[in-house]
PDB file of C-alpha atoms in Angstrom:
ATOM      1  CA  GLY A 293     -10.087  15.646  19.958  1.00  0.00           C
ATOM      2  CA  GLU A 294     -10.694  11.942  19.459  1.00  0.00           C
ATOM      3  CA  SER A 295      -8.307   9.412  20.900  1.00  0.00           C
ATOM      4  CA  VAL A 296      -8.346   5.746  20.060  1.00  0.00           C
ATOM      5  CA  GLY A 297      -6.499   3.318  22.297  1.00  0.00           C
ATOM      6  CA  LEU A 298      -7.065   0.237  20.185  1.00  0.00           C
ATOM      7  CA  HIS A 299      -7.433  -0.158  16.460  1.00  0.00           C
ATOM      8  CA  LEU A 300     -10.931   0.732  15.336  1.00  0.00           C
ATOM      9  CA  PRO A 301     -12.141   0.370  11.781  1.00  0.00           C
ATOM     10  CA  THR A 302     -13.826   3.769  11.790  1.00  0.00           C
ATOM     11  CA  LEU A 303     -13.242   7.122  13.450  1.00  0.00           C
ATOM     12  CA  SER A 304     -15.590  10.086  13.190  1.00  0.00           C
ATOM     13  CA  VAL A 305     -14.447  13.540  14.219  1.00  0.00           C
ATOM     14  CA  GLN A 306     -15.539  17.134  13.884  1.00  0.00           C
ATOM     15  CA  GLU A 307     -13.583  19.543  11.723  1.00  0.00           C
ATOM     16  CA  GLY A 308     -10.871  21.173  13.806  1.00  0.00           C
ATOM     17  CA  ASP A 309     -10.548  18.274  16.241  1.00  0.00           C
ATOM     18  CA  ASN A 310      -7.333  16.326  16.604  1.00  0.00           C
ATOM     19  CA  SER A 311      -7.476  12.713  15.411  1.00  0.00           C
ATOM     20  CA  ILE A 312      -5.447   9.775  16.597  1.00  0.00           C
ATOM     21  CA  ILE A 313      -5.347   6.573  14.586  1.00  0.00           C
ATOM     22  CA  ASN A 314      -3.696   3.502  16.042  1.00  0.00           C
ATOM     23  CA  CYS A 315      -1.989   0.513  14.544  1.00  0.00           C
ATOM     24  CA  ALA A 316      -0.419  -2.607  16.001  1.00  0.00           C
ATOM     25  CA  TYR A 317       2.359  -4.198  14.000  1.00  0.00           C
ATOM     26  CA  SER A 318       3.372  -7.801  14.120  1.00  0.00           C
ATOM     27  CA  ASN A 319       6.951  -8.336  13.039  1.00  0.00           C
ATOM     28  CA  SER A 320       9.718  -7.600  15.532  1.00  0.00           C
ATOM     29  CA  ALA A 321      12.154  -7.475  12.604  1.00  0.00           C
ATOM     30  CA  SER A 322      10.355  -4.513  11.072  1.00  0.00           C
ATOM     31  CA  ASP A 323      12.279  -1.321  11.525  1.00  0.00           C
ATOM     32  CA  TYR A 324      10.607   1.036   9.108  1.00  0.00           C
ATOM     33  CA  PHE A 325       6.995   2.142   9.357  1.00  0.00           C
ATOM     34  CA  ILE A 326       4.885   4.204   7.046  1.00  0.00           C
ATOM     35  CA  TRP A 327       1.437   5.738   7.222  1.00  0.00           C
ATOM     36  CA  TYR A 328      -0.586   5.887   4.040  1.00  0.00           C
ATOM     37  CA  LYS A 329      -3.788   7.694   3.185  1.00  0.00           C
ATOM     38  CA  GLN A 330      -6.135   6.105   0.668  1.00  0.00           C
ATOM     39  CA  GLU A 331      -8.951   8.096  -0.866  1.00  0.00           C
ATOM     40  CA  SER A 332     -11.787   6.415  -2.667  1.00  0.00           C
ATOM     41  CA  GLY A 333     -10.701   4.930  -5.995  1.00  0.00           C
ATOM     42  CA  LYS A 334      -7.045   5.831  -5.510  1.00  0.00           C
ATOM     43  CA  GLY A 335      -3.868   4.123  -4.473  1.00  0.00           C
ATOM     44  CA  PRO A 336      -2.170   4.577  -1.099  1.00  0.00           C
ATOM     45  CA  GLN A 337      -0.481   7.965  -0.701  1.00  0.00           C
ATOM     46  CA  PHE A 338       2.532   8.426   1.541  1.00  0.00           C
ATOM     47  CA  ILE A 339       1.901  10.596   4.598  1.00  0.00           C
ATOM     48  CA  ILE A 340       4.809  10.127   6.979  1.00  0.00           C
ATOM     49  CA  ASP A 341       7.358   7.514   7.926  1.00  0.00           C
ATOM     50  CA  ILE A 342       9.508   6.635  10.904  1.00  0.00           C
ATOM     51  CA  ARG A 343      12.451   4.356  11.522  1.00  0.00           C
ATOM     52  CA  SER A 344      12.771   2.244  14.610  1.00  0.00           C
ATOM     53  CA  ASN A 345      15.628   4.338  16.009  1.00  0.00           C
ATOM     54  CA  MET A 346      13.100   7.119  16.610  1.00  0.00           C
ATOM     55  CA  ASP A 347       9.939   7.229  18.696  1.00  0.00           C
ATOM     56  CA  LYS A 348       8.399  10.371  17.263  1.00  0.00           C
ATOM     57  CA  ARG A 349       8.435  12.201  13.994  1.00  0.00           C
ATOM     58  CA  GLN A 350       6.505  15.286  12.959  1.00  0.00           C
ATOM     59  CA  GLY A 351       5.328  16.496   9.619  1.00  0.00           C
ATOM     60  CA  GLN A 352       2.908  19.160   8.561  1.00  0.00           C
ATOM     61  CA  ARG A 353      -0.139  18.667  10.828  1.00  0.00           C
ATOM     62  CA  VAL A 354       0.791  14.996  11.312  1.00  0.00           C
ATOM     63  CA  THR A 355       2.836  13.218  13.952  1.00  0.00           C
ATOM     64  CA  VAL A 356       3.772   9.562  14.087  1.00  0.00           C
ATOM     65  CA  LEU A 357       4.572   7.899  17.390  1.00  0.00           C
ATOM     66  CA  LEU A 358       6.299   4.544  17.651  1.00  0.00           C
ATOM     67  CA  ASN A 359       6.306   2.345  20.744  1.00  0.00           C
ATOM     68  CA  LYS A 360       8.541  -0.597  20.013  1.00  0.00           C
ATOM     69  CA  THR A 361       7.979  -2.184  23.408  1.00  0.00           C
ATOM     70  CA  VAL A 362       4.352  -2.907  22.640  1.00  0.00           C
ATOM     71  CA  LYS A 363       4.701  -2.805  18.845  1.00  0.00           C
ATOM     72  CA  HIS A 364       2.324   0.068  18.474  1.00  0.00           C
ATOM     73  CA  LEU A 365       2.227   2.922  16.017  1.00  0.00           C
ATOM     74  CA  SER A 366      -0.051   5.928  15.993  1.00  0.00           C
ATOM     75  CA  LEU A 367      -0.822   8.760  13.618  1.00  0.00           C
ATOM     76  CA  GLN A 368      -1.959  12.062  15.026  1.00  0.00           C
ATOM     77  CA  ILE A 369      -3.620  14.570  12.732  1.00  0.00           C
ATOM     78  CA  ALA A 370      -3.925  18.075  14.122  1.00  0.00           C
ATOM     79  CA  ALA A 371      -6.883  20.307  13.265  1.00  0.00           C
ATOM     80  CA  THR A 372      -8.541  17.665  11.140  1.00  0.00           C
ATOM     81  CA  GLN A 373     -10.113  18.940   7.919  1.00  0.00           C
ATOM     82  CA  PRO A 374     -12.820  17.454   5.665  1.00  0.00           C
ATOM     83  CA  GLY A 375     -10.089  16.734   3.108  1.00  0.00           C
ATOM     84  CA  ASP A 376      -8.510  14.363   5.611  1.00  0.00           C
ATOM     85  CA  SER A 377     -11.471  11.990   5.227  1.00  0.00           C
ATOM     86  CA  ALA A 378     -10.019   8.763   3.865  1.00  0.00           C
ATOM     87  CA  VAL A 379      -8.851   5.305   4.893  1.00  0.00           C
ATOM     88  CA  TYR A 380      -5.540   5.305   6.753  1.00  0.00           C
ATOM     89  CA  PHE A 381      -3.194   2.316   6.749  1.00  0.00           C
ATOM     90  CA  CYS A 382       0.032   1.685   8.556  1.00  0.00           C
ATOM     91  CA  ALA A 383       2.670  -0.431   6.864  1.00  0.00           C
ATOM     92  CA  GLU A 384       5.798  -2.105   8.193  1.00  0.00           C
ATOM     93  CA  THR A 385       8.924  -3.454   6.565  1.00  0.00           C
ATOM     94  CA  PRO A 386      12.597  -4.078   7.296  1.00  0.00           C
ATOM     95  CA  TYR A 387      14.518  -0.984   6.244  1.00  0.00           C
ATOM     96  CA  GLN A 388      15.901  -2.539   3.088  1.00  0.00           C
ATOM     97  CA  ALA A 389      15.468  -1.513  -0.494  1.00  0.00           C
ATOM     98  CA  GLY A 390      12.926  -3.553  -2.372  1.00  0.00           C
ATOM     99  CA  THR A 391      11.320  -5.372   0.515  1.00  0.00           C
ATOM    100  CA  ALA A 392       7.582  -5.941   0.706  1.00  0.00           C
ATOM    101  CA  LEU A 393       5.381  -3.635   2.710  1.00  0.00           C
ATOM    102  CA  ILE A 394       3.048  -5.394   5.118  1.00  0.00           C
ATOM    103  CA  PHE A 395      -0.081  -3.343   5.587  1.00  0.00           C
ATOM    104  CA  GLY A 396      -2.223  -3.219   8.684  1.00  0.00           C
ATOM    105  CA  LYS A 397      -5.978  -2.980   8.813  1.00  0.00           C
ATOM    106  CA  GLY A 398      -7.250   0.391   7.718  1.00  0.00           C
ATOM    107  CA  THR A 399      -9.110   2.991   9.703  1.00  0.00           C
ATOM    108  CA  THR A 400     -11.760   5.015   7.923  1.00  0.00           C
ATOM    109  CA  LEU A 401     -11.602   8.608   9.112  1.00  0.00           C
ATOM    110  CA  SER A 402     -14.755  10.673   8.577  1.00  0.00           C
ATOM    111  CA  VAL A 403     -14.548  14.392   9.218  1.00  0.00           C
ATOM    112  CA  SER A 404     -17.739  16.362   9.487  1.00  0.00           C
ATOM    113  CA  SER A 405     -17.923  20.136   9.247  1.00  0.00           C
TER     114      SER A 405
ATOM    115  CA  GLU B  37       5.566  15.026  -9.174  1.00  0.00           C
ATOM    116  CA  PRO B  38       6.345  11.735 -10.955  1.00  0.00           C
ATOM    117  CA  GLU B  39       3.539   9.193 -10.982  1.00  0.00           C
ATOM    118  CA  VAL B  40       3.056   5.480 -11.398  1.00  0.00           C
ATOM    119  CA  THR B  41       0.537   4.958 -14.184  1.00  0.00           C
ATOM    120  CA  GLN B  42      -1.741   1.945 -14.420  1.00  0.00           C
ATOM    121  CA  THR B  43      -3.998   0.815 -17.237  1.00  0.00           C
ATOM    122  CA  PRO B  44      -6.786   0.017 -17.575  1.00  0.00           C
ATOM    123  CA  SER B  45      -8.497   1.628 -14.607  1.00  0.00           C
ATOM    124  CA  HIS B  46     -11.224  -1.009 -14.721  1.00  0.00           C
ATOM    125  CA  GLN B  47     -11.226  -4.432 -16.354  1.00  0.00           C
ATOM    126  CA  VAL B  48     -14.111  -6.855 -16.490  1.00  0.00           C
ATOM    127  CA  THR B  49     -13.305 -10.387 -17.541  1.00  0.00           C
ATOM    128  CA  GLN B  50     -14.968 -13.763 -17.612  1.00  0.00           C
ATOM    129  CA  MET B  51     -13.844 -16.488 -15.267  1.00  0.00           C
ATOM    130  CA  GLY B  52     -11.101 -18.571 -16.844  1.00  0.00           C
ATOM    131  CA  GLN B  53      -9.863 -15.792 -19.111  1.00  0.00           C
ATOM    132  CA  GLU B  54      -6.366 -14.371 -19.036  1.00  0.00           C
ATOM    133  CA  VAL B  55      -5.843 -10.759 -18.082  1.00  0.00           C
ATOM    134  CA  ILE B  56      -2.812  -8.506 -18.256  1.00  0.00           C
ATOM    135  CA  LEU B  57      -2.609  -5.480 -16.027  1.00  0.00           C
ATOM    136  CA  ARG B  58      -0.171  -2.812 -17.074  1.00  0.00           C
ATOM    137  CA  CYS B  59       1.938  -0.360 -15.170  1.00  0.00           C
ATOM    138  CA  VAL B  60       4.461   2.311 -16.048  1.00  0.00           C
ATOM    139  CA  PRO B  61       6.663   2.818 -12.991  1.00  0.00           C
ATOM    140  CA  ILE B  62       8.569   6.013 -12.253  1.00  0.00           C
ATOM    141  CA  SER B  63      11.455   6.135 -14.678  1.00  0.00           C
ATOM    142  CA  ASN B  64      14.426   6.161 -12.303  1.00  0.00           C
ATOM    143  CA  HIS B  65      12.985   3.602  -9.904  1.00  0.00           C
ATOM    144  CA  LEU B  66      14.641   0.209  -9.686  1.00  0.00           C
ATOM    145  CA  TYR B  67      12.152  -1.854  -7.673  1.00  0.00           C
ATOM    146  CA  PHE B  68       8.668  -2.742  -8.823  1.00  0.00           C
ATOM    147  CA  TYR B  69       5.794  -4.301  -6.978  1.00  0.00           C
ATOM    148  CA  TRP B  70       2.261  -5.550  -7.322  1.00  0.00           C
ATOM    149  CA  TYR B  71      -0.216  -5.417  -4.469  1.00  0.00           C
ATOM    150  CA  ARG B  72      -3.896  -6.231  -4.380  1.00  0.00           C
ATOM    151  CA  GLN B  73      -6.788  -5.064  -2.250  1.00  0.00           C
ATOM    152  CA  ILE B  74     -10.003  -7.017  -2.044  1.00  0.00           C
ATOM    153  CA  LEU B  75     -12.944  -4.692  -1.469  1.00  0.00           C
ATOM    154  CA  GLY B  76     -13.009  -3.394   2.093  1.00  0.00           C
ATOM    155  CA  GLN B  77      -9.848  -5.219   3.119  1.00  0.00           C
ATOM    156  CA  LYS B  78      -6.240  -4.300   3.627  1.00  0.00           C
ATOM    157  CA  VAL B  79      -3.640  -4.017   0.909  1.00  0.00           C
ATOM    158  CA  GLU B  80      -1.764  -7.303   0.382  1.00  0.00           C
ATOM    159  CA  PHE B  81       1.676  -7.805  -1.130  1.00  0.00           C
ATOM    160  CA  LEU B  82       1.894 -10.022  -4.201  1.00  0.00           C
ATOM    161  CA  VAL B  83       5.363  -9.734  -5.696  1.00  0.00           C
ATOM    162  CA  SER B  84       8.454  -7.571  -5.975  1.00  0.00           C
ATOM    163  CA  PHE B  85      10.729  -7.365  -8.992  1.00  0.00           C
ATOM    164  CA  TYR B  86      14.289  -6.127  -9.305  1.00  0.00           C
ATOM    165  CA  ASN B  87      16.960  -6.457 -11.928  1.00  0.00           C
ATOM    166  CA  ASN B  88      14.603  -8.329 -14.248  1.00  0.00           C
ATOM    167  CA  GLU B  89      13.670 -11.023 -11.814  1.00  0.00           C
ATOM    168  CA  ILE B  90      11.289 -11.689  -8.967  1.00  0.00           C
ATOM    169  CA  SER B  91      12.957 -10.822  -5.664  1.00  0.00           C
ATOM    170  CA  GLU B  92      10.125 -11.732  -3.316  1.00  0.00           C
ATOM    171  CA  LYS B  93       6.614 -13.133  -3.616  1.00  0.00           C
ATOM    172  CA  SER B  94       3.764 -13.929  -1.280  1.00  0.00           C
ATOM    173  CA  GLU B  95       1.760 -17.123  -1.027  1.00  0.00           C
ATOM    174  CA  ILE B  96      -0.991 -15.394  -2.994  1.00  0.00           C
ATOM    175  CA  PHE B  97       1.309 -15.205  -6.011  1.00  0.00           C
ATOM    176  CA  ASP B  98       0.847 -18.758  -7.251  1.00  0.00           C
ATOM    177  CA  ASP B  99       1.433 -20.311 -10.671  1.00  0.00           C
ATOM    178  CA  GLN B 100      -1.543 -18.450 -12.110  1.00  0.00           C
ATOM    179  CA  PHE B 101       0.345 -15.165 -11.737  1.00  0.00           C
ATOM    180  CA  SER B 102       3.359 -13.921 -13.619  1.00  0.00           C
ATOM    181  CA  VAL B 103       5.146 -10.598 -13.984  1.00  0.00           C
ATOM    182  CA  GLU B 104       7.201  -9.199 -16.772  1.00  0.00           C
ATOM    183  CA  ARG B 105       9.086  -6.088 -17.725  1.00  0.00           C
ATOM    184  CA  PRO B 106       8.803  -6.421 -21.496  1.00  0.00           C
ATOM    185  CA  ASP B 107      10.625  -3.185 -22.303  1.00  0.00           C
ATOM    186  CA  GLY B 108      12.331  -0.379 -20.458  1.00  0.00           C
ATOM    187  CA  SER B 109       9.158   1.242 -19.212  1.00  0.00           C
ATOM    188  CA  ASN B 110       6.288  -1.214 -18.696  1.00  0.00           C
ATOM    189  CA  PHE B 111       5.740  -3.664 -15.876  1.00  0.00           C
ATOM    190  CA  THR B 112       2.909  -6.156 -16.269  1.00  0.00           C
ATOM    191  CA  LEU B 113       0.976  -8.589 -14.109  1.00  0.00           C
ATOM    192  CA  LYS B 114      -0.646 -11.513 -15.897  1.00  0.00           C
ATOM    193  CA  ILE B 115      -3.286 -13.751 -14.425  1.00  0.00           C
ATOM    194  CA  ARG B 116      -3.572 -16.829 -16.602  1.00  0.00           C
ATOM    195  CA  SER B 117      -6.981 -18.181 -15.729  1.00  0.00           C
ATOM    196  CA  THR B 118      -8.959 -15.780 -13.623  1.00  0.00           C
ATOM    197  CA  LYS B 119     -11.160 -16.923 -10.755  1.00  0.00           C
ATOM    198  CA  LEU B 120     -13.997 -15.061  -9.083  1.00  0.00           C
ATOM    199  CA  GLU B 121     -11.807 -14.505  -6.030  1.00  0.00           C
ATOM    200  CA  ASP B 122      -9.260 -12.623  -8.137  1.00  0.00           C
ATOM    201  CA  SER B 123     -11.699  -9.712  -8.198  1.00  0.00           C
ATOM    202  CA  ALA B 124      -9.881  -6.886  -6.444  1.00  0.00           C
ATOM    203  CA  MET B 125      -8.020  -3.629  -6.927  1.00  0.00           C
ATOM    204  CA  TYR B 126      -4.508  -4.273  -8.147  1.00  0.00           C
ATOM    205  CA  PHE B 127      -1.905  -1.654  -7.335  1.00  0.00           C
ATOM    206  CA  CYS B 128       1.467  -1.292  -8.929  1.00  0.00           C
ATOM    207  CA  ALA B 129       4.200   0.463  -6.976  1.00  0.00           C
ATOM    208  CA  SER B 130       7.795   1.395  -7.602  1.00  0.00           C
ATOM    209  CA  SER B 131      10.647   2.595  -5.433  1.00  0.00           C
ATOM    210  CA  THR B 132      14.265   3.641  -5.578  1.00  0.00           C
ATOM    211  CA  GLY B 133      14.787   2.067  -2.198  1.00  0.00           C
ATOM    212  CA  THR B 134      12.414   2.469   0.678  1.00  0.00           C
ATOM    213  CA  ARG B 135      10.204   5.306  -0.602  1.00  0.00           C
ATOM    214  CA  TYR B 136       7.346   3.643  -2.456  1.00  0.00           C
ATOM    215  CA  THR B 137       4.975   5.321  -4.918  1.00  0.00           C
ATOM    216  CA  PHE B 138       1.693   3.626  -5.732  1.00  0.00           C
ATOM    217  CA  GLY B 139      -0.423   3.888  -8.840  1.00  0.00           C
ATOM    218  CA  SER B 140      -4.160   4.499  -8.753  1.00  0.00           C
ATOM    219  CA  GLY B 141      -4.924   0.869  -9.369  1.00  0.00           C
ATOM    220  CA  THR B 142      -6.818  -1.352 -11.767  1.00  0.00           C
ATOM    221  CA  ARG B 143     -10.156  -2.621 -10.584  1.00  0.00           C
ATOM    222  CA  LEU B 144     -10.455  -6.198 -11.828  1.00  0.00           C
ATOM    223  CA  THR B 145     -13.911  -7.712 -11.848  1.00  0.00           C
ATOM    224  CA  VAL B 146     -14.208 -11.396 -12.690  1.00  0.00           C
ATOM    225  CA  VAL B 147     -17.698 -12.505 -13.670  1.00  0.00           C
TER     226      VAL B 147
END
């Protein structure tokens, strides 16, 4: 699979590979983090979230890892499929109702079959 | 699954004209937001709205922008005098608390 240590704007993988997308966040006060997927012409879609009292959370084929020491977040996609091709954004916010999401730079994931 | 609906999907306007972008948030959500995304860039927060007033706004949200909830279902973003640099995708979102749902966006093109 593909592993990215630093944020890269694009990531190209083969179908079936594992993908890792990285994100650095900026605000030490943020304690809630969300990964979004954005397909062309659509709004951001929720993938998975994690609160700062956890360092790992798993969903269906996706895992989010949080390293608060270095303010780093990653999204792992297992067995990447062509339908996973999209732009992926991380977002951070204090865990409070109604607060603004601060989005990171996106990573464009391209999956070839 | 409930959706946030935005209209129109694409709006072309002349520089200096006023535009109103419309959103129907999810019915039981209490918090409403506008974000924008300039082509190829990240999504940026504009404003949040709760209990019929602005709760937070970014430096982008200057006097040219205003928001309104004119009735029980719609949430609008008005740009009074559009500039070329207002061209972007505008996303409406709503939440009950911390789980946000985004609409598909309105592509605003200022010519």
